[in-house]
């Protein structure tokens, strides 16, 4: 089975589009199923299908990001912590669990230590400073068309709303190109929103308080990855480019346990491969989390942003009737051996 089909270049409404009033029930003859609903994996993910059991040795996972230098290493999304800071993070997660795994406490611990903040948007379109920054959108409902759910019984509206989405600031384009983008009707298909482009990392966390489930965070990030992969596919299909290097990263945190994954296309649909797992109360596994997090941001702000920018410039040229630019050279570095997966104290509490 080929990756999910893409409709025409314009975003079109479909018979499965939901109104807010009927969101939980879907259209006539269709049942809405979201990431927190029982049966999301069975009725939505498995319908594409989505392979959630892929190992770190899969083709999707074989992309090196540890030798990529960030164009903006001082961005606040990078975690730079000394030994004392790491001990404090471990202490905070231990205290969080001792106090009963409260959702608000987990939010505070995560944003104070391992989910970094950075946001810069040009104040006006005449600002020519091309400083690539990561844009963190919390509880984001991007309002984008996602892949149509196969079958005629169930539907999902792709209101992903994860804890955090990292994208690249639109200021990586020159002031002239920003004006063109915002004045081009098709640009709404190319941008994450008016401020951000090419989302590259989705993070979600859940507390075990009141029966919280690890699968909820997992499915939320998987849905987000599918949405952004689908958006990238539309761009690359328009340029007749292959999908083998398309990917999106996912991080889920359940209490103190993390899972870092990569999402991409395979010959049968979508694939999610695990890259690392660990416990944030353990020093070596906390360091491994930081190593992966910094590497993902380096890739997102570097190779990923550069390729996306070249592709969008090609589409802008096409929209304005100019000959297309040469196809960008591949930017992926050579494959690397799969990362080790440290042991952890973890366990899903069910779907």
mmCIF file of C-alpha atoms in Angstrom:
data_model
loop_
_atom_site.group_PDB
_atom_site.id
_atom_site.type_symbol
_atom_site.label_atom_id
_atom_site.label_comp_id
_atom_site.label_asym_id
_atom_site.label_seq_id
_atom_site.Cartn_x
_atom_site.Cartn_y
_atom_site.Cartn_z
ATOM 1 C CA UNK A 1 0.000 0.000 0.000
ATOM 2 C CA UNK A 2 1.308 3.417 -0.933
ATOM 3 C CA UNK A 3 1.335 6.294 1.589
ATOM 4 C CA UNK A 4 -2.106 7.912 1.956
ATOM 5 C CA UNK A 5 -3.293 9.699 -1.209
ATOM 6 C CA UNK A 6 -3.181 13.469 -1.362
ATOM 7 C CA UNK A 7 -6.041 15.505 -2.787
ATOM 8 C CA UNK A 8 -5.486 18.375 -5.211
ATOM 9 C CA UNK A 9 -3.139 21.234 -4.440
ATOM 10 C CA UNK A 10 -5.855 23.307 -2.856
ATOM 11 C CA UNK A 11 -7.151 22.395 0.564
ATOM 12 C CA UNK A 12 -10.613 21.059 -0.010
ATOM 13 C CA UNK A 13 -13.494 20.290 2.275
ATOM 14 C CA UNK A 14 -14.581 16.683 2.515
ATOM 15 C CA UNK A 15 -17.694 14.867 3.547
ATOM 16 C CA UNK A 16 -16.019 13.945 6.828
ATOM 17 C CA UNK A 17 -15.375 17.550 7.897
ATOM 18 C CA UNK A 18 -16.838 18.086 11.350
ATOM 19 C CA UNK A 19 -18.579 21.077 12.816
ATOM 20 C CA UNK A 20 -17.633 22.072 16.359
ATOM 21 C CA UNK A 21 -21.184 21.384 17.482
ATOM 22 C CA UNK A 22 -21.092 17.789 16.249
ATOM 23 C CA UNK A 23 -17.410 17.115 16.835
ATOM 24 C CA UNK A 24 -17.858 14.228 19.247
ATOM 25 C CA UNK A 25 -20.370 12.479 16.997
ATOM 26 C CA UNK A 26 -19.070 13.187 13.499
ATOM 27 C CA UNK A 27 -21.154 13.528 10.381
ATOM 28 C CA UNK A 28 -24.115 11.341 9.580
ATOM 29 C CA UNK A 29 -22.854 7.759 9.377
ATOM 30 C CA UNK A 30 -19.406 8.591 10.828
ATOM 31 C CA UNK A 31 -18.207 8.286 14.406
ATOM 32 C CA UNK A 32 -15.604 10.721 15.707
ATOM 33 C CA UNK A 33 -12.700 9.041 17.524
ATOM 34 C CA UNK A 34 -9.916 11.109 19.113
ATOM 35 C CA UNK A 35 -6.588 10.197 20.787
ATOM 36 C CA UNK A 36 -8.219 9.971 24.217
ATOM 37 C CA UNK A 37 -11.135 7.854 23.033
ATOM 38 C CA UNK A 38 -11.242 4.098 23.301
ATOM 39 C CA UNK A 39 -10.598 2.572 19.906
ATOM 40 C CA UNK A 40 -8.411 5.382 18.475
ATOM 41 C CA UNK A 41 -5.648 2.946 17.570
ATOM 42 C CA UNK A 42 -8.065 0.348 16.191
ATOM 43 C CA UNK A 43 -10.372 2.615 14.214
ATOM 44 C CA UNK A 44 -8.040 5.469 13.172
ATOM 45 C CA UNK A 45 -4.357 4.503 13.323
ATOM 46 C CA UNK A 46 -4.721 0.906 12.177
ATOM 47 C CA UNK A 47 -6.885 2.023 9.250
ATOM 48 C CA UNK A 48 -3.971 3.776 7.485
ATOM 49 C CA UNK A 49 -2.060 1.664 8.746
ATOM 50 C CA UNK A 50 0.403 3.065 11.271
ATOM 51 C CA UNK A 51 3.175 0.736 12.424
ATOM 52 C CA UNK A 52 3.741 1.575 16.089
ATOM 53 C CA UNK A 53 5.968 -1.439 16.725
ATOM 54 C CA UNK A 54 8.893 -0.379 14.536
ATOM 55 C CA UNK A 55 12.291 -0.883 16.139
ATOM 56 C CA UNK A 56 15.203 1.533 16.158
ATOM 57 C CA UNK A 57 16.766 -0.561 13.377
ATOM 58 C CA UNK A 58 14.010 0.301 10.879
ATOM 59 C CA UNK A 59 14.709 2.281 7.717
ATOM 60 C CA UNK A 60 12.781 5.266 9.077
ATOM 61 C CA UNK A 61 15.064 5.450 12.128
ATOM 62 C CA UNK A 62 18.323 5.310 10.188
ATOM 63 C CA UNK A 63 19.071 9.029 10.020
ATOM 64 C CA UNK A 64 22.009 10.545 11.837
ATOM 65 C CA UNK A 65 21.324 13.789 13.674
ATOM 66 C CA UNK A 66 24.208 13.801 16.117
ATOM 67 C CA UNK A 67 26.748 15.292 13.715
ATOM 68 C CA UNK A 68 24.554 18.241 12.692
ATOM 69 C CA UNK A 69 25.549 21.695 13.887
ATOM 70 C CA UNK A 70 22.739 24.078 14.688
ATOM 71 C CA UNK A 71 22.687 27.427 12.856
ATOM 72 C CA UNK A 72 21.653 29.000 16.170
ATOM 73 C CA UNK A 73 23.241 27.086 19.082
ATOM 74 C CA UNK A 74 22.324 29.856 21.547
ATOM 75 C CA UNK A 75 18.616 29.297 21.046
ATOM 76 C CA UNK A 76 16.879 28.707 24.355
ATOM 77 C CA UNK A 77 15.404 25.422 23.082
ATOM 78 C CA UNK A 78 18.766 23.772 23.738
ATOM 79 C CA UNK A 79 19.335 22.268 27.161
ATOM 80 C CA UNK A 80 22.704 23.243 28.639
ATOM 81 C CA UNK A 81 22.931 21.940 32.194
ATOM 82 C CA UNK A 82 25.822 21.389 34.569
ATOM 83 C CA UNK A 83 26.051 18.534 37.111
ATOM 84 C CA UNK A 84 24.276 20.532 39.809
ATOM 85 C CA UNK A 85 21.423 21.384 37.442
ATOM 86 C CA UNK A 86 21.010 17.737 36.449
ATOM 87 C CA UNK A 87 20.856 16.677 40.088
ATOM 88 C CA UNK A 88 18.194 19.314 40.668
ATOM 89 C CA UNK A 89 16.107 17.996 37.742
ATOM 90 C CA UNK A 90 16.326 14.466 39.142
ATOM 91 C CA UNK A 91 15.360 15.761 42.581
ATOM 92 C CA UNK A 92 12.354 17.628 41.123
ATOM 93 C CA UNK A 93 11.033 14.507 39.378
ATOM 94 C CA UNK A 94 11.497 12.422 42.518
ATOM 95 C CA UNK A 95 9.636 15.023 44.558
ATOM 96 C CA UNK A 96 6.901 15.122 41.940
ATOM 97 C CA UNK A 97 6.306 11.388 42.366
ATOM 98 C CA UNK A 98 6.500 11.564 46.166
ATOM 99 C CA UNK A 99 3.772 14.203 46.137
ATOM 100 C CA UNK A 100 1.397 11.967 44.216
ATOM 101 C CA UNK A 101 2.016 12.643 40.495
ATOM 102 C CA UNK A 102 -0.087 15.785 40.237
ATOM 103 C CA UNK A 103 -0.725 17.000 36.666
ATOM 104 C CA UNK A 104 0.003 20.647 37.509
ATOM 105 C CA UNK A 105 3.233 19.661 39.239
ATOM 106 C CA UNK A 106 4.351 17.666 36.193
ATOM 107 C CA UNK A 107 3.654 20.656 33.966
ATOM 108 C CA UNK A 108 5.816 22.844 36.177
ATOM 109 C CA UNK A 109 8.682 20.353 36.375
ATOM 110 C CA UNK A 110 8.718 19.726 32.605
ATOM 111 C CA UNK A 111 8.685 23.383 31.570
ATOM 112 C CA UNK A 112 11.223 24.360 34.189
ATOM 113 C CA UNK A 113 13.756 21.766 33.085
ATOM 114 C CA UNK A 114 13.336 19.667 29.923
ATOM 115 C CA UNK A 115 10.811 21.419 27.634
ATOM 116 C CA UNK A 116 12.617 24.620 26.766
ATOM 117 C CA UNK A 117 11.037 27.870 25.645
ATOM 118 C CA UNK A 118 12.061 30.089 22.765
ATOM 119 C CA UNK A 119 9.939 32.354 20.617
ATOM 120 C CA UNK A 120 10.977 35.077 18.211
ATOM 121 C CA UNK A 121 8.824 36.503 15.466
ATOM 122 C CA UNK A 122 9.821 39.519 13.335
ATOM 123 C CA UNK A 123 7.995 42.635 14.458
ATOM 124 C CA UNK A 124 7.350 43.711 10.897
ATOM 125 C CA UNK A 125 7.822 42.391 7.388
ATOM 126 C CA UNK A 126 10.636 44.851 6.670
ATOM 127 C CA UNK A 127 12.901 43.153 9.219
ATOM 128 C CA UNK A 128 15.552 41.421 7.102
ATOM 129 C CA UNK A 129 17.243 39.661 10.001
ATOM 130 C CA UNK A 130 17.190 35.966 9.106
ATOM 131 C CA UNK A 131 17.775 34.442 12.528
ATOM 132 C CA UNK A 132 16.338 30.943 12.618
ATOM 133 C CA UNK A 133 14.511 30.342 15.881
ATOM 134 C CA UNK A 134 12.293 27.619 17.186
ATOM 135 C CA UNK A 135 8.703 28.576 17.883
ATOM 136 C CA UNK A 136 6.981 26.714 20.679
ATOM 137 C CA UNK A 137 3.213 26.474 20.339
ATOM 138 C CA UNK A 138 1.359 25.055 23.342
ATOM 139 C CA UNK A 139 -1.995 23.220 23.030
ATOM 140 C CA UNK A 140 -1.981 23.999 19.325
ATOM 141 C CA UNK A 141 -5.019 23.537 17.101
ATOM 142 C CA UNK A 142 -3.474 24.353 13.718
ATOM 143 C CA UNK A 143 -6.676 23.869 11.705
ATOM 144 C CA UNK A 144 -4.887 21.931 8.953
ATOM 145 C CA UNK A 145 -6.289 19.220 6.728
ATOM 146 C CA UNK A 146 -4.978 15.831 7.782
ATOM 147 C CA UNK A 147 -4.932 12.596 5.823
ATOM 148 C CA UNK A 148 -8.447 11.275 5.124
ATOM 149 C CA UNK A 149 -9.289 8.337 7.379
ATOM 150 C CA UNK A 150 -9.766 5.180 5.268
ATOM 151 C CA UNK A 151 -13.161 3.524 5.442
ATOM 152 C CA UNK A 152 -16.615 4.972 5.919
ATOM 153 C CA UNK A 153 -17.356 4.471 9.615
ATOM 154 C CA UNK A 154 -14.941 6.594 11.651
ATOM 155 C CA UNK A 155 -13.380 10.041 11.391
ATOM 156 C CA UNK A 156 -10.900 12.327 13.153
ATOM 157 C CA UNK A 157 -10.528 16.092 12.647
ATOM 158 C CA UNK A 158 -6.741 16.410 13.365
ATOM 159 C CA UNK A 159 -7.197 18.989 16.123
ATOM 160 C CA UNK A 160 -4.001 17.587 17.601
ATOM 161 C CA UNK A 161 -3.578 19.927 20.603
ATOM 162 C CA UNK A 162 -0.408 18.324 22.071
ATOM 163 C CA UNK A 163 1.420 19.874 25.019
ATOM 164 C CA UNK A 164 4.074 21.488 22.815
ATOM 165 C CA UNK A 165 4.909 21.751 19.105
ATOM 166 C CA UNK A 166 8.271 23.059 17.922
ATOM 167 C CA UNK A 167 8.425 24.694 14.514
ATOM 168 C CA UNK A 168 10.777 27.158 12.808
ATOM 169 C CA UNK A 169 10.076 30.868 12.852
ATOM 170 C CA UNK A 170 8.954 32.323 9.535
ATOM 171 C CA UNK A 171 11.816 34.800 9.914
ATOM 172 C CA UNK A 172 14.149 32.256 8.322
ATOM 173 C CA UNK A 173 12.781 33.726 5.067
ATOM 174 C CA UNK A 174 13.840 37.163 3.891
ATOM 175 C CA UNK A 175 11.422 40.051 4.351
ATOM 176 C CA UNK A 176 10.595 39.928 0.619
ATOM 177 C CA UNK A 177 9.827 36.208 0.704
ATOM 178 C CA UNK A 178 7.740 36.610 3.854
ATOM 179 C CA UNK A 179 5.592 39.163 2.077
ATOM 180 C CA UNK A 180 5.186 36.839 -0.899
ATOM 181 C CA UNK A 181 4.283 33.942 1.364
ATOM 182 C CA UNK A 182 1.634 35.806 3.296
ATOM 183 C CA UNK A 183 0.172 37.239 0.080
ATOM 184 C CA UNK A 184 0.039 33.883 -1.718
ATOM 185 C CA UNK A 185 -3.161 31.928 -1.301
ATOM 186 C CA UNK A 186 -1.374 28.587 -1.487
ATOM 187 C CA UNK A 187 0.956 29.578 1.356
ATOM 188 C CA UNK A 188 -1.619 28.468 3.918
ATOM 189 C CA UNK A 189 -0.899 24.926 2.736
ATOM 190 C CA UNK A 190 2.837 25.440 3.192
ATOM 191 C CA UNK A 191 3.000 27.106 6.615
ATOM 192 C CA UNK A 192 2.277 25.745 10.058
ATOM 193 C CA UNK A 193 0.644 29.116 10.762
ATOM 194 C CA UNK A 194 1.430 32.759 9.974
ATOM 195 C CA UNK A 195 4.338 32.727 12.437
ATOM 196 C CA UNK A 196 5.809 29.275 12.045
ATOM 197 C CA UNK A 197 6.854 26.831 9.352
ATOM 198 C CA UNK A 198 7.888 23.154 9.113
ATOM 199 C CA UNK A 199 7.031 21.759 12.558
ATOM 200 C CA UNK A 200 9.675 19.164 13.445
ATOM 201 C CA UNK A 201 9.047 18.011 17.025
ATOM 202 C CA UNK A 202 5.909 17.272 19.032
ATOM 203 C CA UNK A 203 6.019 16.765 22.803
ATOM 204 C CA UNK A 204 3.235 15.561 25.062
ATOM 205 C CA UNK A 205 3.209 14.464 28.674
ATOM 206 C CA UNK A 206 0.718 12.827 30.978
ATOM 207 C CA UNK A 207 0.516 12.305 34.709
ATOM 208 C CA UNK A 208 -0.579 9.044 36.282
ATOM 209 C CA UNK A 209 -2.892 11.082 38.491
ATOM 210 C CA UNK A 210 -6.537 9.965 38.321
ATOM 211 C CA UNK A 211 -5.803 7.098 35.962
ATOM 212 C CA UNK A 212 -3.843 9.053 33.370
ATOM 213 C CA UNK A 213 -2.692 6.854 30.512
ATOM 214 C CA UNK A 214 0.632 6.790 28.702
ATOM 215 C CA UNK A 215 -1.176 5.797 25.520
ATOM 216 C CA UNK A 216 -3.039 9.136 25.464
ATOM 217 C CA UNK A 217 0.248 11.043 25.179
ATOM 218 C CA UNK A 218 1.551 8.522 22.676
ATOM 219 C CA UNK A 219 -1.477 8.742 20.387
ATOM 220 C CA UNK A 220 -1.535 12.547 20.634
ATOM 221 C CA UNK A 221 2.018 12.823 19.340
ATOM 222 C CA UNK A 222 1.462 10.143 16.681
ATOM 223 C CA UNK A 223 -1.557 12.058 15.354
ATOM 224 C CA UNK A 224 0.501 15.265 15.253
ATOM 225 C CA UNK A 225 3.331 13.506 13.393
ATOM 226 C CA UNK A 226 0.869 12.130 10.835
ATOM 227 C CA UNK A 227 -0.590 15.591 10.260
ATOM 228 C CA UNK A 228 2.789 17.250 9.660
ATOM 229 C CA UNK A 229 4.106 14.367 7.557
ATOM 230 C CA UNK A 230 0.984 14.681 5.430
ATOM 231 C CA UNK A 231 1.591 18.419 4.984
ATOM 232 C CA UNK A 232 5.203 17.789 3.942
ATOM 233 C CA UNK A 233 4.061 15.081 1.555
ATOM 234 C CA UNK A 234 1.789 17.533 -0.222
ATOM 235 C CA UNK A 235 4.711 19.901 -0.759
ATOM 236 C CA UNK A 236 7.075 17.188 -1.997
ATOM 237 C CA UNK A 237 4.428 15.628 -4.246
ATOM 238 C CA UNK A 238 3.937 19.027 -5.890
ATOM 239 C CA UNK A 239 7.681 19.108 -6.598
ATOM 240 C CA UNK A 240 7.874 15.421 -7.642
ATOM 241 C CA UNK A 241 10.356 14.714 -4.857
ATOM 242 C CA UNK A 242 10.695 11.425 -2.920
ATOM 243 C CA UNK A 243 9.485 10.905 0.633
ATOM 244 C CA UNK A 244 12.370 8.798 1.928
ATOM 245 C CA UNK A 245 13.903 11.593 4.014
ATOM 246 C CA UNK A 246 10.628 13.001 5.387
ATOM 247 C CA UNK A 247 10.340 12.662 9.143
ATOM 248 C CA UNK A 248 8.961 14.160 12.333
ATOM 249 C CA UNK A 249 10.166 13.578 15.896
ATOM 250 C CA UNK A 250 8.027 12.728 18.922
ATOM 251 C CA UNK A 251 8.679 12.857 22.651
ATOM 252 C CA UNK A 252 6.227 11.495 25.200
ATOM 253 C CA UNK A 253 6.651 11.758 28.960
ATOM 254 C CA UNK A 254 4.590 9.723 31.404
ATOM 255 C CA UNK A 255 5.400 10.796 34.953
ATOM 256 C CA UNK A 256 9.228 10.481 34.851
ATOM 257 C CA UNK A 257 9.447 8.024 31.934
ATOM 258 C CA UNK A 258 10.207 9.294 28.423
ATOM 259 C CA UNK A 259 10.062 7.808 24.937
ATOM 260 C CA UNK A 260 11.725 9.492 21.953
ATOM 261 C CA UNK A 261 10.542 8.371 18.513
ATOM 262 C CA UNK A 262 10.784 9.215 14.842
ATOM 263 C CA UNK A 263 7.891 9.139 12.372
ATOM 264 C CA UNK A 264 8.062 8.680 8.620
ATOM 265 C CA UNK A 265 6.557 6.867 5.646
ATOM 266 C CA UNK A 266 7.127 3.259 4.711
ATOM 267 C CA UNK A 267 5.814 1.209 1.802
ATOM 268 C CA UNK A 268 2.634 0.383 3.714
ATOM 269 C CA UNK A 269 1.722 3.720 5.276
ATOM 270 C CA UNK A 270 3.185 5.424 8.340
ATOM 271 C CA UNK A 271 5.871 4.134 10.684
ATOM 272 C CA UNK A 272 6.830 5.206 14.203
ATOM 273 C CA UNK A 273 10.225 3.918 15.371
ATOM 274 C CA UNK A 274 11.505 4.134 18.943
ATOM 275 C CA UNK A 275 14.892 5.832 19.290
ATOM 276 C CA UNK A 276 15.403 6.024 23.050
ATOM 277 C CA UNK A 277 13.582 5.344 26.292
ATOM 278 C CA UNK A 278 14.529 6.202 29.826
ATOM 279 C CA UNK A 279 13.702 7.550 33.246
ATOM 280 C CA UNK A 280 14.332 11.196 34.098
ATOM 281 C CA UNK A 281 15.164 10.261 37.697
ATOM 282 C CA UNK A 282 18.308 8.455 36.524
ATOM 283 C CA UNK A 283 21.387 10.487 35.640
ATOM 284 C CA UNK A 284 22.580 8.556 32.574
ATOM 285 C CA UNK A 285 19.088 8.379 31.110
ATOM 286 C CA UNK A 286 18.472 12.083 31.771
ATOM 287 C CA UNK A 287 21.720 12.842 29.919
ATOM 288 C CA UNK A 288 20.524 10.644 27.042
ATOM 289 C CA UNK A 289 17.255 12.607 26.890
ATOM 290 C CA UNK A 290 19.185 15.879 26.708
ATOM 291 C CA UNK A 291 21.505 14.509 24.016
ATOM 292 C CA UNK A 292 18.548 13.518 21.829
ATOM 293 C CA UNK A 293 16.599 16.716 22.503
ATOM 294 C CA UNK A 294 19.510 18.970 21.517
ATOM 295 C CA UNK A 295 20.245 16.873 18.419
ATOM 296 C CA UNK A 296 16.620 17.028 17.255
ATOM 297 C CA UNK A 297 16.582 20.820 17.598
ATOM 298 C CA UNK A 298 19.883 21.069 15.697
ATOM 299 C CA UNK A 299 18.353 19.059 12.849
ATOM 300 C CA UNK A 300 15.050 20.940 12.936
ATOM 301 C CA UNK A 301 16.682 24.365 12.837
ATOM 302 C CA UNK A 302 19.410 23.196 10.440
ATOM 303 C CA UNK A 303 18.997 20.580 7.699
ATOM 304 C CA UNK A 304 15.220 20.353 7.973
ATOM 305 C CA UNK A 305 14.693 24.121 7.839
ATOM 306 C CA UNK A 306 17.162 24.516 4.959
ATOM 307 C CA UNK A 307 15.447 21.865 2.807
ATOM 308 C CA UNK A 308 12.008 23.260 3.578
ATOM 309 C CA UNK A 309 13.120 26.789 2.656
ATOM 310 C CA UNK A 310 14.477 25.635 -0.718
ATOM 311 C CA UNK A 311 11.266 23.760 -1.473
ATOM 312 C CA UNK A 312 9.077 26.731 -0.613
ATOM 313 C CA UNK A 313 11.191 29.037 -2.765
ATOM 314 C CA UNK A 314 10.639 26.612 -5.642
ATOM 315 C CA UNK A 315 6.888 26.730 -5.083
ATOM 316 C CA UNK A 316 6.935 30.531 -4.896
ATOM 317 C CA UNK A 317 8.803 30.649 -8.205
ATOM 318 C CA UNK A 318 6.191 28.366 -9.733
ATOM 319 C CA UNK A 319 3.302 30.444 -8.366
ATOM 320 C CA UNK A 320 4.790 33.560 -9.960
ATOM 321 C CA UNK A 321 5.345 31.898 -13.327
ATOM 322 C CA UNK A 322 9.125 31.693 -13.098
ATOM 323 C CA UNK A 323 11.122 28.615 -14.093
ATOM 324 C CA UNK A 324 11.563 26.278 -11.110
ATOM 325 C CA UNK A 325 14.814 26.321 -9.179
ATOM 326 C CA UNK A 326 17.115 23.295 -9.391
ATOM 327 C CA UNK A 327 16.115 20.405 -7.144
ATOM 328 C CA UNK A 328 17.896 20.766 -3.780
ATOM 329 C CA UNK A 329 20.683 18.330 -3.074
ATOM 330 C CA UNK A 330 19.940 15.832 -0.288
ATOM 331 C CA UNK A 331 20.986 17.182 3.091
ATOM 332 C CA UNK A 332 20.775 14.025 5.181
ATOM 333 C CA UNK A 333 24.142 12.890 6.525
ATOM 334 C CA UNK A 334 25.173 9.224 6.270
ATOM 335 C CA UNK A 335 23.278 6.585 8.214
ATOM 336 C CA UNK A 336 24.459 5.762 11.701
ATOM 337 C CA UNK A 337 24.215 2.794 13.941
ATOM 338 C CA UNK A 338 21.086 2.680 16.058
ATOM 339 C CA UNK A 339 21.289 4.307 19.470
ATOM 340 C CA UNK A 340 21.172 2.167 22.537
ATOM 341 C CA UNK A 341 17.973 2.124 24.507
ATOM 342 C CA UNK A 342 18.642 2.340 28.248
ATOM 343 C CA UNK A 343 16.500 0.369 30.651
ATOM 344 C CA UNK A 344 13.826 2.313 32.490
ATOM 345 C CA UNK A 345 11.133 2.023 35.100
ATOM 346 C CA UNK A 346 8.146 2.309 32.839
ATOM 347 C CA UNK A 347 4.780 0.876 32.116
ATOM 348 C CA UNK A 348 1.653 1.917 30.275
ATOM 349 C CA UNK A 349 -1.473 2.023 32.346
ATOM 350 C CA UNK A 350 -3.627 0.959 29.464
ATOM 351 C CA UNK A 351 -5.363 2.465 26.472
#
